[in-house]
DNA sequence: CACTATACATACACAAGGTACGTAAAGGAA
DNA sequence: TTCCTTTACGTACCTTGTGTATGTATAGTG
C-alpha cells in the first residue's frame, strides 16, 4: 500500500476518530475492539497505532473532542445571553444540558470516560473546559467563596445525572422539559 | 485438592468477594484480572467461575453488596432521625454522603459500576435501593409530583459528584464538612 | 455402601491489545 | 536528479486474559 500525503494522513486520522466516536457511543468502549474501529475506518490497526498511542489514547482523543464541543456550546450560549450574571449562568447551564444530552455524548462522556481515563484525569479535563466557567459564573452570582467548589460539583453532578436521566427516558423531549424546569428551580436557589 | 463442606464453600465464595472488593477498589475493575483475585483469595480461577457467572458477574455481586450497605446506612439514619419528613430527608442524605465516601465505595460504585454493568442496569439497582427512598422522602416534603423524578436525579447526581469530590480532595475531612453544608443549603431549597 | 451432586483444579481454545519489523512513498537537501 | 531521511501505514508475532471443557475427589443422601 503506497503512502499518503500529509493532508491525506490527517484525513485518515480523522476518519479513525469518527469511526471510534460512533462505535464507542453505540456499543461502549469495552465492546469495541481496535479491529472494529480499523475495519469501520477502512484501515488496519497499524494505522491506529501510528496516529494514537493505544486504545486508551484513542478514546481520550474522542472524549477530548466531545468535551471541547460541549464547552464551546456552553460559552456560545452564555455570550449570547443578556449580560446579567444570573442569566448567563442560566443560559450556560441549559446549553450544557442540551448539548451533552445528544446521544453520542452521554455514553462516552458520562459513562465510559471516568472509568477509562480515570476519574481524576477526567475531572481535570472537565475543569479545564466547562467547570471553570461554571465556578466563575457562580462567583458572579455571589455564591460564598468557600462554597464555590462544592457548589460547582453539586451543580455539575446534578446536570450530568439529569442528562443520563433524559437520555434513558421513554419520552426524552418531555424529560428534557422537566429537567430544564427543575434546573431553573435549582439555579434560583443558588442565585438567591 | 479435597472438597470442602457446604459451610466452607460459602466461606470461599465470601473470601473471593472480599478479595475482589478490595482489589477493584484500589486498582479498578479493568486492571484486576481474575487471576489476581484468585491469587489473593488463595484459590484458582476455577473456584471463581464456580461461584460466579463470569468477571462481570463477580463485579456485580461486589457492587450489589456495597449498594445494599449504603442503602442500609441511609435507612438506619432516616429511622434514627426525628420523625419530621424534612429531618428524615436530611439525615438520610447526609448518611448517604458519609457512607459512600468511604474510599472502597467511591471507585466501585461511582466510577466503574456504570461502565461495567451498564448505566441502565446500574440505575435500576440504584432505584431498588436508595433512590426509591429518596423519591419517597421528596414527596413527603411536598415536592411537586411531576418533578419528583427529576429532582431525585438531580439530588442523587449532586451527592454522587460531591462524594467523588470529597474522596479526591487534599483535605477530605474539610471537604466533607463543606459538602454537608452545601448539601443542607440544597435540601433547604427543595424543602421550601 | 453405592451414587449423585458439589466444589473446586487443570488444561485448552480464542480473542484482543501491544510490539517489532517491513515497506513504499513523500518531502526536502545536495 | 539523486540521495537520504522521515512519514504513514501494513503485516506478523507475542502476550495477556477471558471463557470453557474436562478431570477429580469428597460431601451428602438414600
Coordinates of C-alpha atoms (C1' of nucleotides) in Angstrom, one line a residue:
Chain A
X1 CA 0.0 0.0 0.0
X2 CA 1.5 3.3 -1.0
X3 CA 1.8 6.1 1.4
X4 CA -0.4 9.2 1.5
X5 CA 0.4 12.9 1.7
X6 CA 0.3 14.9 4.9
X7 CA -3.2 16.1 4.2
X8 CA -4.3 12.6 3.5
X9 CA -2.8 11.4 6.7
X10 CA -4.7 14.0 8.7
X11 CA -7.9 12.8 7.0
X12 CA -7.3 9.1 7.9
X13 CA -6.6 10.2 11.5
X14 CA -9.9 12.0 11.4
X15 CA -11.7 9.0 9.8
X16 CA -10.4 6.8 12.6
X17 CA -11.6 9.3 15.2
X18 CA -15.0 9.5 13.7
X19 CA -15.4 5.7 13.5
X20 CA -14.2 5.3 17.1
X21 CA -16.6 8.0 18.2
X22 CA -19.7 6.4 16.7
X23 CA -18.7 2.9 17.7
X24 CA -17.9 3.9 21.3
X25 CA -21.2 5.8 21.5
X26 CA -23.3 2.9 20.3
X27 CA -21.5 -0.1 21.7
X28 CA -19.5 1.2 24.6
X29 CA -15.7 1.4 24.9
X30 CA -15.2 -2.2 26.3
X31 CA -17.1 -3.9 23.5
X32 CA -15.4 -2.1 20.7
X33 CA -12.1 -3.6 19.6
X34 CA -9.4 -1.8 17.6
X35 CA -10.1 -4.2 14.8
X36 CA -13.7 -3.0 14.7
X37 CA -12.5 0.6 14.6
X38 CA -10.0 -0.2 11.9
X39 CA -12.5 -2.0 9.8
X40 CA -15.0 0.7 10.0
X41 CA -12.4 3.3 9.1
X42 CA -11.1 1.2 6.2
X43 CA -7.6 0.8 7.6
X44 CA -5.6 -1.7 9.7
X45 CA -4.7 -1.5 13.4
X46 CA -1.3 -0.3 12.3
X47 CA -2.8 2.9 11.2
X48 CA -4.5 3.5 14.5
X49 CA -1.3 2.8 16.5
X50 CA 0.5 5.2 14.2
X51 CA -1.9 8.1 14.9
X52 CA -2.8 7.3 18.5
X53 CA -0.8 5.9 21.4
X54 CA -3.0 3.0 22.2
X55 CA -6.7 2.1 22.7
X56 CA -7.0 4.4 25.7
X57 CA -5.3 7.2 23.8
X58 CA -7.8 6.9 21.0
X59 CA -10.6 7.1 23.5
X60 CA -9.1 10.1 25.2
X61 CA -8.9 11.9 21.8
X62 CA -12.5 11.1 21.2
X63 CA -13.6 12.3 24.6
X64 CA -11.5 15.4 24.5
X65 CA -13.1 16.5 21.2
X66 CA -16.6 15.9 22.6
X67 CA -15.8 17.8 25.7
X68 CA -14.5 20.7 23.7
X69 CA -17.7 20.8 21.7
X70 CA -19.7 20.9 24.9
X71 CA -17.6 23.7 26.3
X72 CA -17.9 25.6 23.1
X73 CA -21.7 25.4 23.1
X74 CA -21.8 26.5 26.7
X75 CA -19.6 29.5 26.1
X76 CA -21.5 30.5 23.0
X77 CA -24.8 30.3 24.9
X78 CA -23.5 32.3 27.8
X79 CA -22.1 35.0 25.5
X80 CA -25.4 35.2 23.5
X81 CA -27.4 35.7 26.7
X82 CA -28.3 39.0 28.3
X83 CA -25.2 40.3 30.2
X84 CA -26.6 39.8 33.7
X85 CA -24.6 37.1 35.7
X86 CA -27.6 35.1 36.6
X87 CA -29.0 34.9 33.0
X88 CA -25.5 34.0 31.8
X89 CA -25.3 31.2 34.4
X90 CA -28.8 30.0 33.4
X91 CA -28.1 30.1 29.6
X92 CA -24.8 28.2 30.0
X93 CA -26.4 25.5 32.2
X94 CA -29.3 24.9 29.9
X95 CA -26.9 24.8 26.9
X96 CA -24.8 22.3 28.7
X97 CA -27.8 20.1 29.4
X98 CA -29.0 20.3 25.8
X99 CA -25.6 19.6 24.2
X100 CA -24.5 16.7 26.4
X101 CA -27.8 15.0 26.0
X102 CA -27.1 14.4 22.3
X103 CA -26.9 10.6 22.5
X104 CA -23.4 10.3 21.2
X105 CA -22.1 12.4 24.1
X106 CA -23.9 10.7 27.0
X107 CA -22.3 7.3 27.0
X108 CA -18.8 8.4 26.1
X109 CA -18.5 11.4 28.4
X110 CA -20.7 10.4 31.3
X111 CA -20.5 6.6 31.5
X112 CA -17.2 5.4 30.0
X113 CA -14.9 8.3 30.3
X114 CA -14.5 8.3 34.1
X115 CA -13.7 4.6 34.2
X116 CA -11.4 4.6 31.1
X117 CA -9.3 7.7 31.6
X118 CA -9.6 7.6 35.4
X119 CA -11.8 9.9 37.4
X120 CA -9.0 12.2 38.5
X121 CA -7.8 12.8 34.9
X122 CA -11.3 13.2 33.6
X123 CA -12.2 15.7 36.2
X124 CA -9.0 17.7 35.4
X125 CA -10.1 17.8 31.7
X126 CA -13.6 18.8 32.8
X127 CA -12.2 21.6 34.9
X128 CA -10.2 22.9 32.0
X129 CA -13.3 23.0 29.9
X130 CA -16.7 23.7 31.4
X131 CA -16.3 23.6 35.2
X132 CA -14.0 26.6 35.3
X133 CA -16.7 28.7 33.6
X134 CA -19.3 27.3 36.0
X135 CA -17.3 28.4 39.0
X136 CA -16.7 31.8 37.5
X137 CA -20.5 32.1 36.9
X138 CA -21.2 31.1 40.5
X139 CA -18.9 33.7 41.9
X140 CA -20.6 36.3 39.7
X141 CA -24.0 35.4 41.3
X142 CA -22.4 35.9 44.7
X143 CA -22.0 32.3 45.9
X144 CA -19.9 32.3 49.0
X145 CA -16.3 31.9 48.0
X146 CA -15.8 29.0 50.4
X147 CA -18.7 27.1 48.8
X148 CA -17.9 27.7 45.2
X149 CA -16.0 24.5 44.6
X150 CA -18.6 22.3 46.3
X151 CA -21.5 24.1 44.7
X152 CA -19.9 23.6 41.3
X153 CA -19.5 19.9 42.0
X154 CA -23.1 19.7 43.1
X155 CA -24.4 21.5 40.0
X156 CA -22.2 19.6 37.7
X157 CA -23.3 16.3 39.1
X158 CA -26.9 17.3 39.0
X159 CA -26.7 18.2 35.4
X160 CA -24.8 15.1 34.4
X161 CA -27.3 12.8 36.2
X162 CA -30.1 14.7 34.6
X163 CA -28.6 14.2 31.2
X164 CA -28.4 10.5 31.8
X165 CA -31.9 10.5 33.1
X166 CA -33.1 12.3 29.9
X167 CA -31.3 10.0 27.6
X168 CA -32.8 6.9 29.1
X169 CA -36.3 8.3 29.5
X170 CA -39.1 6.9 27.4
X171 CA -40.1 10.4 26.2
X172 CA -36.8 12.3 26.0
X173 CA -38.4 15.6 25.0
X174 CA -40.8 15.6 27.9
X175 CA -38.0 14.6 30.2
X176 CA -35.8 17.4 28.8
X177 CA -38.5 19.9 29.6
X178 CA -38.9 18.7 33.1
X179 CA -35.1 18.7 33.6
X180 CA -34.9 22.3 32.4
X181 CA -37.7 23.3 34.8
X182 CA -36.0 21.6 37.7
X183 CA -32.7 23.1 36.8
X184 CA -34.2 26.5 36.9
X185 CA -35.5 25.9 40.3
X186 CA -32.1 24.7 41.4
X187 CA -30.4 27.7 39.9
X188 CA -32.8 30.1 41.6
X189 CA -31.9 28.5 44.9
X190 CA -28.2 29.4 44.3
X191 CA -28.8 32.8 42.7
X192 CA -30.8 33.9 45.7
Chain B
X1 CA -7.3 -30.7 46.5
X2 CA -10.1 -32.2 48.6
X3 CA -13.5 -30.8 48.6
X4 CA -14.9 -28.6 51.3
X5 CA -18.2 -28.8 53.1
X6 CA -21.2 -26.5 52.3
X7 CA -20.2 -24.1 55.0
X8 CA -16.6 -24.0 53.8
X9 CA -17.9 -23.3 50.3
X10 CA -19.8 -20.3 51.4
X11 CA -16.7 -19.0 53.1
X12 CA -14.6 -19.4 50.0
X13 CA -17.2 -17.5 48.0
X14 CA -17.1 -14.8 50.6
X15 CA -13.3 -14.7 50.5
X16 CA -13.4 -14.3 46.7
X17 CA -15.9 -11.5 47.1
X18 CA -13.7 -9.7 49.7
X19 CA -10.6 -10.0 47.6
X20 CA -12.4 -8.8 44.6
X21 CA -13.9 -5.9 46.5
X22 CA -10.6 -4.6 47.8
X23 CA -8.7 -5.1 44.5
X24 CA -11.4 -3.4 42.5
X25 CA -11.5 -0.5 44.9
X26 CA -7.7 0.0 44.8
X27 CA -6.8 -0.9 41.2
X28 CA -10.1 -0.5 39.3
X29 CA -12.1 -3.2 37.5
X30 CA -10.2 -3.2 34.3
X31 CA -6.8 -3.6 35.9
X32 CA -7.7 -6.5 38.0
X33 CA -7.6 -9.9 36.4
X34 CA -9.4 -13.0 37.7
X35 CA -6.0 -14.5 38.4
X36 CA -5.3 -11.6 40.7
X37 CA -8.5 -12.2 42.6
X38 CA -7.9 -15.9 42.7
X39 CA -4.4 -15.5 44.0
X40 CA -5.5 -13.0 46.6
X41 CA -8.2 -15.3 47.8
X42 CA -6.0 -18.4 47.7
X43 CA -7.9 -20.3 45.1
X44 CA -7.8 -20.8 41.3
X45 CA -10.0 -19.2 38.7
X46 CA -12.0 -22.4 38.6
X47 CA -13.3 -21.6 42.0
X48 CA -14.4 -18.1 40.9
X49 CA -16.2 -19.5 37.9
X50 CA -17.9 -22.0 40.1
X51 CA -19.3 -19.4 42.4
X52 CA -19.9 -16.5 40.0
X53 CA -21.0 -16.4 36.4
X54 CA -18.0 -14.5 34.9
X55 CA -15.9 -11.5 35.6
X56 CA -18.8 -9.1 35.2
X57 CA -20.9 -11.3 37.5
X58 CA -18.3 -11.1 40.2
X59 CA -18.2 -7.4 39.9
X60 CA -22.0 -7.1 40.0
X61 CA -22.0 -9.2 43.2
X62 CA -19.4 -6.8 44.8
X63 CA -21.3 -3.7 43.7
X64 CA -24.7 -5.1 44.9
X65 CA -23.3 -5.7 48.3
X66 CA -21.8 -2.3 48.6
X67 CA -25.0 -0.7 47.4
X68 CA -27.0 -2.6 49.9
X69 CA -24.7 -1.4 52.7
X70 CA -25.2 2.2 51.6
X71 CA -28.9 1.7 51.5
X72 CA -28.9 0.2 54.9
X73 CA -27.0 3.1 56.4
X74 CA -29.3 5.6 54.8
X75 CA -32.4 3.8 56.1
X76 CA -30.9 3.5 59.6
X77 CA -30.1 7.2 59.7
X78 CA -33.5 8.2 58.5
X79 CA -35.2 6.0 61.1
X80 CA -33.0 7.3 63.8
X81 CA -33.8 10.9 63.0
X82 CA -36.7 13.0 64.4
X83 CA -39.9 11.9 62.6
X84 CA -40.4 15.1 60.6
X85 CA -40.1 14.5 56.8
X86 CA -37.5 17.2 56.3
X87 CA -35.2 16.0 59.0
X88 CA -35.5 12.4 57.7
X89 CA -34.6 13.6 54.3
X90 CA -31.7 15.5 55.7
X91 CA -30.4 12.6 57.8
X92 CA -30.7 10.1 55.0
X93 CA -28.9 12.4 52.6
X94 CA -26.0 13.1 55.0
X95 CA -25.7 9.4 55.8
X96 CA -25.6 8.6 52.1
X97 CA -22.8 11.1 51.6
X98 CA -20.8 9.8 54.6
X99 CA -21.2 6.1 53.7
X100 CA -20.4 6.3 50.0
X101 CA -17.4 8.4 50.6
X102 CA -15.6 5.6 52.3
X103 CA -12.9 5.0 49.7
X104 CA -13.8 1.5 48.8
X105 CA -17.2 2.6 47.7
X106 CA -16.4 5.5 45.6
X107 CA -14.4 3.9 42.8
X108 CA -16.5 0.8 42.6
X109 CA -20.0 2.3 42.8
X110 CA -19.5 5.7 41.2
X111 CA -16.7 5.2 38.7
X112 CA -16.6 1.6 37.5
X113 CA -20.2 0.4 38.1
X114 CA -22.0 2.4 35.4
X115 CA -19.5 1.4 32.7
X116 CA -19.2 -2.2 33.7
X117 CA -22.8 -3.3 34.4
X118 CA -24.2 -0.7 32.0
X119 CA -25.8 2.5 33.1
X120 CA -29.4 1.4 32.7
X121 CA -28.9 -1.7 34.8
X122 CA -26.9 0.2 37.4
X123 CA -29.6 2.8 37.6
X124 CA -32.2 0.1 38.1
X125 CA -30.3 -1.4 41.0
X126 CA -29.9 2.1 42.4
X127 CA -33.6 2.6 42.2
X128 CA -34.3 -0.5 44.1
X129 CA -32.1 0.6 46.9
X130 CA -31.6 4.2 47.7
X131 CA -33.4 6.3 45.1
X132 CA -36.8 4.9 45.9
X133 CA -36.4 6.1 49.5
X134 CA -35.2 9.4 48.2
X135 CA -38.2 9.9 46.0
X136 CA -40.5 9.0 48.9
X137 CA -38.8 11.5 51.1
X138 CA -39.1 14.2 48.4
X139 CA -42.8 13.5 48.2
X140 CA -43.1 13.8 52.0
X141 CA -41.5 17.3 51.8
X142 CA -44.1 18.3 49.2
X143 CA -42.0 18.3 46.1
X144 CA -44.4 18.6 43.1
X145 CA -45.3 15.2 41.9
X146 CA -44.3 15.9 38.3
X147 CA -40.8 17.0 39.4
X148 CA -40.1 14.2 41.9
X149 CA -38.2 12.0 39.4
X150 CA -36.1 14.8 38.0
X151 CA -35.4 16.2 41.4
X152 CA -34.3 12.8 42.7
X153 CA -32.0 12.5 39.8
X154 CA -30.6 16.0 40.5
X155 CA -30.1 15.3 44.2
X156 CA -28.6 11.9 43.5
X157 CA -26.2 13.2 41.0
X158 CA -25.2 16.1 43.2
X159 CA -24.4 13.8 46.1
X160 CA -22.5 11.4 43.9
X161 CA -20.4 14.1 42.5
X162 CA -19.8 15.6 45.9
X163 CA -18.7 12.2 47.1
X164 CA -16.1 12.0 44.3
X165 CA -15.0 15.5 45.0
X166 CA -14.5 14.7 48.7
X167 CA -12.6 11.5 48.0
X168 CA -10.2 13.3 45.7
X169 CA -9.8 16.4 47.9
X170 CA -6.5 17.1 49.5
X171 CA -8.2 17.5 52.9
X172 CA -11.1 15.1 52.8
X173 CA -12.4 16.0 56.3
X174 CA -12.6 19.7 55.5
X175 CA -14.2 18.8 52.1
X176 CA -16.7 16.6 53.8
X177 CA -17.8 19.5 56.1
X178 CA -18.2 21.8 53.1
X179 CA -20.1 19.2 51.2
X180 CA -22.5 18.7 54.1
X181 CA -23.0 22.5 54.4
X182 CA -23.7 22.8 50.7
X183 CA -26.0 19.8 50.8
X184 CA -28.0 21.4 53.6
X185 CA -28.4 24.5 51.5
X186 CA -29.5 22.5 48.6
X187 CA -32.0 20.5 50.7
X188 CA -33.4 23.7 52.1
X189 CA -34.1 24.9 48.6
X190 CA -36.2 21.8 47.9
X191 CA -37.9 21.6 51.3
X192 CA -39.1 25.2 50.9
Chain C
dC1 C1' -22.4 -48.7 50.5
dA2 C1' -23.2 -47.1 46.0
dC3 C1' -24.4 -43.0 43.7
dT4 C1' -25.0 -38.3 42.6
dA5 C1' -24.1 -33.6 43.1
dT6 C1' -20.9 -30.3 44.7
dA7 C1' -16.6 -27.7 44.9
dC8 C1' -13.1 -26.9 43.2
dA9 C1' -8.4 -27.6 40.0
dT10 C1' -6.3 -28.2 35.4
dA11 C1' -5.8 -27.6 30.6
dC12 C1' -7.0 -25.7 26.4
dA13 C1' -9.1 -22.6 22.9
dC14 C1' -9.7 -18.0 21.4
dA15 C1' -10.0 -13.1 21.3
dA16 C1' -7.7 -8.7 21.8
dG17 C1' -4.0 -5.5 22.9
dG18 C1' 0.6 -4.3 22.1
dT19 C1' 5.1 -4.5 19.7
dA20 C1' 8.6 -5.3 16.3
dC21 C1' 9.5 -5.0 11.8
dG22 C1' 8.8 -4.3 6.8
dT23 C1' 8.0 -1.1 3.1
dA24 C1' 6.9 2.3 -0.1
dA25 C1' 6.3 6.8 -1.0
dA26 C1' 6.7 11.9 0.5
dG27 C1' 9.4 15.8 1.3
dG28 C1' 13.5 18.0 1.4
dA29 C1' 18.9 18.6 0.9
dA30 C1' 22.9 18.1 -2.1
Chain D
dT1 C1' 18.1 14.4 -10.3
dT2 C1' 19.6 11.7 -6.8
dC3 C1' 20.0 10.6 -2.4
dC4 C1' 18.5 10.2 2.2
dT5 C1' 15.6 10.6 6.0
dT6 C1' 11.1 10.6 7.7
dT7 C1' 6.4 9.6 7.5
dA8 C1' 2.4 6.6 7.0
dC9 C1' 1.0 2.9 7.2
dG10 C1' 0.6 -2.8 6.7
dT11 C1' 2.0 -7.5 8.5
dA12 C1' 3.3 -10.8 11.7
dC13 C1' 4.1 -12.2 16.1
dC14 C1' 3.9 -12.3 21.3
dT15 C1' 1.5 -11.9 25.5
dT16 C1' -2.2 -11.4 28.5
dG17 C1' -6.7 -12.5 29.9
dT18 C1' -11.3 -14.5 29.5
dG19 C1' -14.2 -18.3 29.0
dT20 C1' -15.0 -23.3 28.6
dA21 C1' -14.4 -28.1 28.8
dT22 C1' -12.9 -31.6 31.5
dG23 C1' -11.0 -34.1 35.4
dT24 C1' -11.4 -35.4 40.3
dA25 C1' -12.1 -36.1 45.0
dT26 C1' -15.2 -35.5 48.6
dA27 C1' -19.7 -34.3 50.9
dG28 C1' -24.2 -35.5 51.3
dT29 C1' -28.1 -38.9 50.6
dG30 C1' -30.9 -43.0 50.1

